[in-house]
Amino acid sequence: MRMFDYARAADEADAASRGQAEGAKFIAGGTNLLDLMKLEIEAPEVLVDISRLAMTEVAETADGSLSIGALVPNADLAANALVRARYPMLSRALLAGASPQLRNKATTGGNLLQRTRCVYFYEPASACNKRKPGSGCPAIDGFNRNCAVLGTSDACIAAHPSDMAVAMRALDAVVSVRGADGAKRDIAMADFHLEPGDTPQIETVLEPGDLITHVTLPPATSARQTYRKVRDRASYAFALVSIGASLSVQDGKIAAARIAFGGIGTVPWRDAEVEAMLVGEAPSAALFGMAADRLLADATGHGHNDFKIALTRRLMVGTLSALAEGKLGEEVQA
């Protein structure tokens, strides 16, 4: 680990001001950043400690939305009564991520910003366009079992790692940010993460000094929802494929559908056209299979991760069929 300066932010404005300095990084739980610093993948010149700021509340707003402070620990958010009752998909996603110890430290804002677990990204001796732009992407022709099959480019095929972000994407969350100039803005989850394209080192739309202050979930609906995760072992493993799904069925027809995926995309993946083709139709395995075919029409495997395409199809059909039959999405067990 390289030497760095440390500064404790007094308030949001102080944090945003300090965060715009060259080489500055915010730190709260540090569950991802500290690992990257130890490997010298991240080498901030200044760590701006925001862990004591007043961004730890989960509260219902006047319009029925839910405001989640950026520093709310993942464990607390998963156990929150309003989240469990109204957004069980999110609670399930959080409980599926990491270990209890990490969930006690990891924060809402930090979870959105965690970086890929591609083995080449984590190996400083390897080429990686995320770490060193222009050096190449050895995963394309190398070991890529955990890599993405959607949203990839010739520069990068690394999968986005977050479970929480998948649920947030399906739930139409909005990320609120305070800039270094004091201006506040809201960013839809659909716009927050960036596909790699030719610049895989740029992963979000945040600018230097931008401080995530809270995330807002729109008012809950009566739709059935759940989160399912397929992984190599039962705990503390990143998704091979995951799905956050919400389905509303009225009078035998699908009235609304929200479906996001993890493990298969370079960002939390959601396809509006796939959801639209379900609305107004009677739920069936055949319909869900056609929707999966459309979702995966542009999916590209690179050898070791080819299995993800068929696995995604099975997971999507099975999850949506269960939701349509009312078999999933009731109470979350912590």
Short mmCIF file of C-alpha atoms in Angstrom, two decimals:
data_model
loop_
_atom_site.label_atom_id
_atom_site.label_comp_id
_atom_site.label_asym_id
_atom_site.label_seq_id
_atom_site.Cartn_x
_atom_site.Cartn_y
_atom_site.Cartn_z
CA MET A 1 0.00 0.00 0.00
CA ARG A 2 1.30 3.44 -0.89
CA MET A 3 1.41 6.42 1.45
CA PHE A 4 -1.60 8.75 1.48
CA ASP A 5 -2.97 11.74 3.35
CA TYR A 6 -6.10 11.46 5.47
CA ALA A 7 -8.81 14.07 5.99
CA ARG A 8 -12.05 13.78 7.94
CA ALA A 9 -14.94 15.65 6.31
CA ALA A 10 -16.83 17.98 8.61
CA ASP A 11 -20.01 18.01 6.52
CA GLU A 12 -21.29 17.33 3.00
CA ALA A 13 -19.95 20.58 1.60
CA ASP A 14 -16.51 19.97 3.10
CA ALA A 15 -16.49 16.42 1.74
CA ALA A 16 -17.41 17.49 -1.79
CA SER A 17 -14.80 20.26 -1.72
CA ARG A 18 -12.03 17.93 -0.55
CA GLY A 19 -13.15 15.21 -2.92
CA GLN A 20 -12.49 17.27 -6.03
CA ALA A 21 -8.74 17.39 -5.34
CA GLU A 22 -6.60 15.35 -7.72
CA GLY A 23 -6.03 11.86 -6.34
CA ALA A 24 -8.76 12.14 -3.68
CA LYS A 25 -11.10 9.28 -2.81
CA PHE A 26 -14.01 9.10 -0.40
CA ILE A 27 -13.92 6.34 2.19
CA ALA A 28 -16.70 5.13 4.49
CA GLY A 29 -16.86 1.36 5.06
CA GLY A 30 -13.89 0.78 2.78
CA THR A 31 -14.80 -2.85 2.12
CA ASN A 32 -13.75 -2.65 -1.54
CA LEU A 33 -11.42 0.37 -1.61
CA LEU A 34 -9.03 -0.91 1.08
CA ASP A 35 -8.56 -4.22 -0.73
CA LEU A 36 -7.76 -2.34 -3.94
CA MET A 37 -5.32 -0.09 -2.09
CA LYS A 38 -3.47 -3.05 -0.62
CA LEU A 39 -2.95 -4.42 -4.12
CA GLU A 40 -2.05 -0.89 -5.36
CA ILE A 41 -4.82 -1.11 -7.94
CA GLU A 42 -6.17 2.04 -6.31
CA ALA A 43 -3.55 4.49 -5.03
CA PRO A 44 -5.35 7.60 -3.76
CA GLU A 45 -3.23 10.51 -2.63
CA VAL A 46 -5.88 11.63 -0.15
CA LEU A 47 -8.59 9.64 1.64
CA VAL A 48 -11.56 11.80 2.59
CA ASP A 49 -13.37 10.10 5.46
CA ILE A 50 -17.12 10.61 5.18
CA SER A 51 -18.12 7.88 7.62
CA ARG A 52 -19.28 10.32 10.32
CA LEU A 53 -21.55 12.42 8.12
CA ALA A 54 -25.29 12.49 8.78
CA MET A 55 -26.37 10.27 5.91
CA THR A 56 -27.52 7.22 7.87
CA GLU A 57 -31.32 7.52 7.82
CA VAL A 58 -33.92 5.41 6.05
CA ALA A 59 -37.13 7.42 5.93
CA GLU A 60 -40.46 7.53 4.12
CA THR A 61 -41.08 10.77 2.25
CA ALA A 62 -44.35 12.67 1.87
CA ASP A 63 -45.18 11.02 -1.46
CA GLY A 64 -44.56 7.50 -0.16
CA SER A 65 -41.07 7.14 -1.59
CA LEU A 66 -38.23 5.79 0.53
CA SER A 67 -35.08 7.86 1.08
CA ILE A 68 -31.96 5.85 1.93
CA GLY A 69 -28.89 7.66 3.24
CA ALA A 70 -25.64 6.90 1.42
CA LEU A 71 -24.01 5.73 4.67
CA VAL A 72 -26.72 3.25 5.69
CA PRO A 73 -24.94 -0.10 6.21
CA ASN A 74 -26.11 -2.91 3.95
CA ALA A 75 -27.07 -5.02 6.97
CA ASP A 76 -29.27 -2.27 8.41
CA LEU A 77 -30.94 -1.63 5.05
CA ALA A 78 -31.70 -5.32 4.54
CA ALA A 79 -33.28 -5.53 7.99
CA ASN A 80 -35.26 -2.28 7.77
CA ALA A 81 -38.97 -2.92 8.28
CA LEU A 82 -40.08 -0.68 5.41
CA VAL A 83 -37.62 -2.30 3.01
CA ARG A 84 -38.64 -5.81 4.03
CA ALA A 85 -42.34 -5.03 3.68
CA ARG A 86 -42.34 -2.89 0.53
CA TYR A 87 -39.14 -3.75 -1.35
CA PRO A 88 -38.38 -7.41 -0.53
CA MET A 89 -36.34 -7.69 -3.73
CA LEU A 90 -33.82 -5.22 -2.29
CA SER A 91 -33.65 -6.95 1.08
CA ARG A 92 -33.06 -10.32 -0.59
CA ALA A 93 -30.37 -8.85 -2.83
CA LEU A 94 -28.52 -7.33 0.12
CA LEU A 95 -28.68 -10.56 2.11
CA ALA A 96 -27.31 -12.45 -0.89
CA GLY A 97 -24.23 -10.22 -1.02
CA ALA A 98 -20.90 -10.65 0.76
CA SER A 99 -20.74 -11.91 4.38
CA PRO A 100 -22.49 -10.64 7.53
CA GLN A 101 -19.29 -8.90 8.64
CA LEU A 102 -18.94 -7.06 5.34
CA ARG A 103 -22.63 -6.15 5.25
CA ASN A 104 -22.18 -4.51 8.66
CA LYS A 105 -19.55 -2.15 7.18
CA ALA A 106 -20.48 -1.77 3.50
CA THR A 107 -22.61 1.28 2.74
CA THR A 108 -25.34 2.06 0.24
CA GLY A 109 -23.23 4.60 -1.65
CA GLY A 110 -20.13 2.43 -1.61
CA ASN A 111 -22.05 -0.57 -2.88
CA LEU A 112 -23.06 1.38 -5.98
CA LEU A 113 -19.40 2.22 -6.62
CA GLN A 114 -17.76 -1.14 -6.03
CA ARG A 115 -15.51 -2.29 -8.85
CA THR A 116 -15.45 -5.46 -10.90
CA ARG A 117 -14.01 -8.72 -9.59
CA CYS A 118 -12.50 -9.70 -12.95
CA VAL A 119 -9.35 -11.68 -12.14
CA TYR A 120 -7.25 -9.61 -14.53
CA PHE A 121 -8.38 -6.35 -12.94
CA TYR A 122 -7.25 -7.72 -9.58
CA GLU A 123 -3.84 -8.82 -10.87
CA PRO A 124 -1.53 -5.78 -11.01
CA ALA A 125 0.98 -7.64 -13.20
CA SER A 126 -1.66 -8.25 -15.87
CA ALA A 127 -2.82 -5.95 -18.62
CA CYS A 128 -6.26 -4.42 -18.00
CA ASN A 129 -7.91 -1.50 -19.73
CA LYS A 130 -9.72 -0.54 -16.52
CA ARG A 131 -6.44 -0.13 -14.65
CA LYS A 132 -4.24 1.00 -17.53
CA PRO A 133 -6.22 2.23 -20.55
CA GLY A 134 -4.85 0.91 -23.81
CA SER A 135 -3.05 -2.07 -22.28
CA GLY A 136 -5.63 -4.59 -23.52
CA CYS A 137 -8.25 -6.97 -22.14
CA PRO A 138 -6.73 -10.42 -21.56
CA ALA A 139 -10.10 -11.74 -20.34
CA ILE A 140 -11.44 -11.83 -23.89
CA ASP A 141 -9.16 -14.72 -24.84
CA GLY A 142 -8.29 -15.79 -21.31
CA PHE A 143 -10.16 -16.98 -18.22
CA ASN A 144 -13.53 -15.27 -18.41
CA ARG A 145 -15.95 -17.50 -16.52
CA ASN A 146 -17.24 -14.62 -14.38
CA CYS A 147 -17.26 -12.04 -17.15
CA ALA A 148 -20.20 -10.37 -18.87
CA VAL A 149 -22.07 -11.46 -22.00
CA LEU A 150 -24.06 -8.23 -22.51
CA GLY A 151 -22.84 -4.66 -22.85
CA THR A 152 -19.28 -5.71 -23.59
CA SER A 153 -16.81 -4.13 -25.99
CA ASP A 154 -13.45 -4.95 -27.55
CA ALA A 155 -11.90 -3.04 -24.64
CA CYS A 156 -13.58 -4.82 -21.70
CA ILE A 157 -15.89 -7.71 -20.80
CA ALA A 158 -15.78 -7.36 -17.00
CA ALA A 159 -19.10 -7.93 -15.20
CA HIS A 160 -20.54 -5.47 -12.71
CA PRO A 161 -20.36 -7.07 -9.23
CA SER A 162 -23.17 -5.53 -7.14
CA ASP A 163 -26.28 -7.39 -6.02
CA MET A 164 -27.83 -4.30 -4.47
CA ALA A 165 -27.45 -2.29 -7.68
CA VAL A 166 -29.40 -4.91 -9.63
CA ALA A 167 -32.36 -4.57 -7.28
CA MET A 168 -32.04 -0.79 -7.31
CA ARG A 169 -32.07 -0.86 -11.11
CA ALA A 170 -35.23 -2.97 -11.20
CA LEU A 171 -36.90 -0.71 -8.64
CA ASP A 172 -36.18 2.50 -10.63
CA ALA A 173 -34.04 4.00 -7.88
CA VAL A 174 -32.70 7.55 -8.16
CA VAL A 175 -29.23 8.48 -6.89
CA SER A 176 -28.87 11.96 -5.38
CA VAL A 177 -25.47 13.65 -5.60
CA ARG A 178 -23.91 16.82 -4.24
CA GLY A 179 -21.24 18.31 -6.49
CA ALA A 180 -18.07 20.11 -5.50
CA ASP A 181 -19.76 23.41 -6.37
CA GLY A 182 -22.61 22.67 -3.97
CA ALA A 183 -25.12 21.93 -6.73
CA LYS A 184 -27.37 18.94 -6.17
CA ARG A 185 -28.68 16.67 -8.88
CA ASP A 186 -30.58 13.42 -9.23
CA ILE A 187 -29.39 10.57 -11.45
CA ALA A 188 -31.65 7.71 -12.49
CA MET A 189 -30.10 4.30 -11.92
CA ALA A 190 -30.55 3.67 -15.65
CA ASP A 191 -28.04 6.47 -16.30
CA PHE A 192 -25.67 6.04 -13.36
CA HIS A 193 -23.38 3.22 -14.56
CA LEU A 194 -21.62 3.34 -17.92
CA GLU A 195 -20.95 0.49 -20.33
CA PRO A 196 -17.23 0.17 -21.15
CA GLY A 197 -17.16 1.15 -24.81
CA ASP A 198 -13.70 2.58 -25.52
CA THR A 199 -13.30 3.97 -21.99
CA PRO A 200 -13.78 1.09 -19.53
CA GLN A 201 -11.90 3.01 -16.83
CA ILE A 202 -14.87 5.42 -16.60
CA GLU A 203 -17.53 3.42 -14.78
CA THR A 204 -20.12 6.00 -13.65
CA VAL A 205 -21.29 9.48 -14.59
CA LEU A 206 -19.89 10.97 -11.37
CA GLU A 207 -17.46 13.88 -11.60
CA PRO A 208 -14.55 14.57 -9.21
CA GLY A 209 -15.96 15.73 -5.89
CA ASP A 210 -19.43 14.31 -6.50
CA LEU A 211 -20.73 12.93 -3.22
CA ILE A 212 -23.62 10.46 -3.17
CA THR A 213 -25.92 11.68 -0.39
CA HIS A 214 -28.88 9.32 -0.66
CA VAL A 215 -30.84 6.98 -2.90
CA THR A 216 -34.60 7.24 -3.39
CA LEU A 217 -36.94 4.38 -4.19
CA PRO A 218 -40.31 5.34 -5.73
CA PRO A 219 -43.51 4.39 -3.88
CA ALA A 220 -43.93 0.63 -3.65
CA THR A 221 -46.49 -1.16 -5.77
CA SER A 222 -48.51 -4.28 -5.06
CA ALA A 223 -46.48 -6.28 -7.57
CA ARG A 224 -44.86 -9.53 -6.48
CA GLN A 225 -41.08 -9.27 -6.40
CA THR A 226 -37.99 -11.27 -5.57
CA TYR A 227 -34.25 -11.59 -6.09
CA ARG A 228 -32.57 -14.83 -7.08
CA LYS A 229 -28.83 -15.41 -7.32
CA VAL A 230 -26.95 -18.33 -8.85
CA ARG A 231 -23.38 -18.65 -7.57
CA ASP A 232 -20.65 -21.19 -7.03
CA ARG A 233 -21.27 -21.51 -3.29
CA ALA A 234 -24.08 -20.61 -0.92
CA SER A 235 -22.47 -17.54 0.64
CA TYR A 236 -19.82 -14.90 0.05
CA ALA A 237 -19.69 -15.43 -3.69
CA PHE A 238 -20.43 -13.08 -6.56
CA ALA A 239 -23.25 -13.87 -8.96
CA LEU A 240 -22.76 -16.02 -12.00
CA VAL A 241 -26.26 -14.86 -12.91
CA SER A 242 -28.80 -13.05 -10.76
CA ILE A 243 -32.24 -11.59 -11.35
CA GLY A 244 -34.30 -8.96 -9.59
CA ALA A 245 -37.86 -9.20 -10.82
CA SER A 246 -41.21 -7.58 -10.12
CA LEU A 247 -44.41 -8.80 -11.76
CA SER A 248 -47.98 -7.58 -11.51
CA VAL A 249 -50.76 -9.83 -12.84
CA GLN A 250 -54.33 -8.54 -13.13
CA ASP A 251 -57.28 -10.41 -14.62
CA GLY A 252 -54.98 -13.10 -15.94
CA LYS A 253 -52.73 -10.65 -17.83
CA ILE A 254 -49.38 -9.11 -16.98
CA ALA A 255 -49.98 -5.47 -16.05
CA ALA A 256 -46.39 -4.51 -15.31
CA ALA A 257 -42.94 -6.09 -15.28
CA ARG A 258 -39.56 -4.90 -14.05
CA ILE A 259 -36.59 -7.21 -14.57
CA ALA A 260 -32.89 -6.55 -13.96
CA PHE A 261 -29.92 -8.90 -14.09
CA GLY A 262 -26.53 -9.24 -12.46
CA GLY A 263 -23.52 -11.27 -13.50
CA ILE A 264 -24.27 -11.04 -17.21
CA GLY A 265 -23.82 -7.32 -17.89
CA THR A 266 -21.02 -4.81 -17.68
CA VAL A 267 -23.59 -2.73 -15.77
CA PRO A 268 -26.73 -3.80 -13.85
CA TRP A 269 -28.68 -4.99 -16.87
CA ARG A 270 -32.29 -4.10 -17.74
CA ASP A 271 -34.04 -4.21 -21.11
CA ALA A 272 -37.19 -2.10 -21.54
CA GLU A 273 -38.18 -3.88 -24.76
CA VAL A 274 -38.18 -7.24 -23.02
CA GLU A 275 -40.44 -5.90 -20.27
CA ALA A 276 -42.78 -4.27 -22.78
CA MET A 277 -43.35 -7.50 -24.68
CA LEU A 278 -44.74 -9.09 -21.50
CA VAL A 279 -47.32 -6.42 -20.70
CA GLY A 280 -50.85 -7.33 -21.72
CA GLU A 281 -50.01 -11.00 -22.25
CA ALA A 282 -51.07 -14.03 -20.24
CA PRO A 283 -48.11 -15.31 -18.24
CA SER A 284 -46.66 -18.61 -19.43
CA ALA A 285 -43.32 -20.37 -19.68
CA ALA A 286 -43.51 -19.98 -23.46
CA LEU A 287 -43.95 -16.21 -23.20
CA PHE A 288 -41.12 -15.89 -20.70
CA GLY A 289 -38.93 -18.03 -22.95
CA MET A 290 -39.55 -15.69 -25.89
CA ALA A 291 -38.71 -12.71 -23.67
CA ALA A 292 -35.48 -14.41 -22.62
CA ASP A 293 -34.60 -15.04 -26.25
CA ARG A 294 -35.00 -11.33 -26.98
CA LEU A 295 -32.97 -10.39 -23.91
CA LEU A 296 -30.10 -12.64 -24.99
CA ALA A 297 -30.25 -12.02 -28.74
CA ASP A 298 -27.07 -9.94 -28.60
CA ALA A 299 -25.35 -11.87 -25.82
CA THR A 300 -21.80 -12.95 -26.62
CA GLY A 301 -19.86 -15.54 -24.68
CA HIS A 302 -16.10 -15.84 -24.82
CA GLY A 303 -15.61 -19.50 -24.05
CA HIS A 304 -15.58 -20.06 -20.31
CA ASN A 305 -18.67 -17.91 -19.79
CA ASP A 306 -20.79 -19.32 -22.63
CA PHE A 307 -22.88 -21.21 -20.05
CA LYS A 308 -24.25 -17.93 -18.69
CA ILE A 309 -26.50 -17.49 -21.71
CA ALA A 310 -28.42 -20.73 -21.18
CA LEU A 311 -28.34 -20.27 -17.41
CA THR A 312 -29.85 -16.79 -17.68
CA ARG A 313 -32.68 -18.13 -19.82
CA ARG A 314 -33.54 -20.85 -17.30
CA LEU A 315 -33.31 -18.48 -14.35
CA MET A 316 -35.52 -15.87 -16.02
CA VAL A 317 -38.21 -18.34 -17.10
CA GLY A 318 -38.24 -20.06 -13.71
CA THR A 319 -38.32 -16.86 -11.67
CA LEU A 320 -41.04 -15.14 -13.70
CA SER A 321 -43.15 -18.30 -13.75
CA ALA A 322 -42.92 -18.55 -9.96
CA LEU A 323 -43.83 -14.88 -9.54
CA ALA A 324 -46.82 -15.27 -11.87
CA GLU A 325 -48.02 -18.17 -9.75
CA GLY A 326 -47.53 -16.22 -6.52
CA LYS A 327 -44.83 -18.54 -5.19
CA LEU A 328 -42.18 -15.90 -4.48
CA GLY A 329 -41.90 -12.42 -3.06
CA GLU A 330 -43.69 -12.53 0.26
CA GLU A 331 -41.75 -12.17 3.50
CA VAL A 332 -37.96 -11.99 3.56
CA GLN A 333 -36.19 -14.15 6.13
CA ALA A 334 -32.94 -12.61 7.38
#
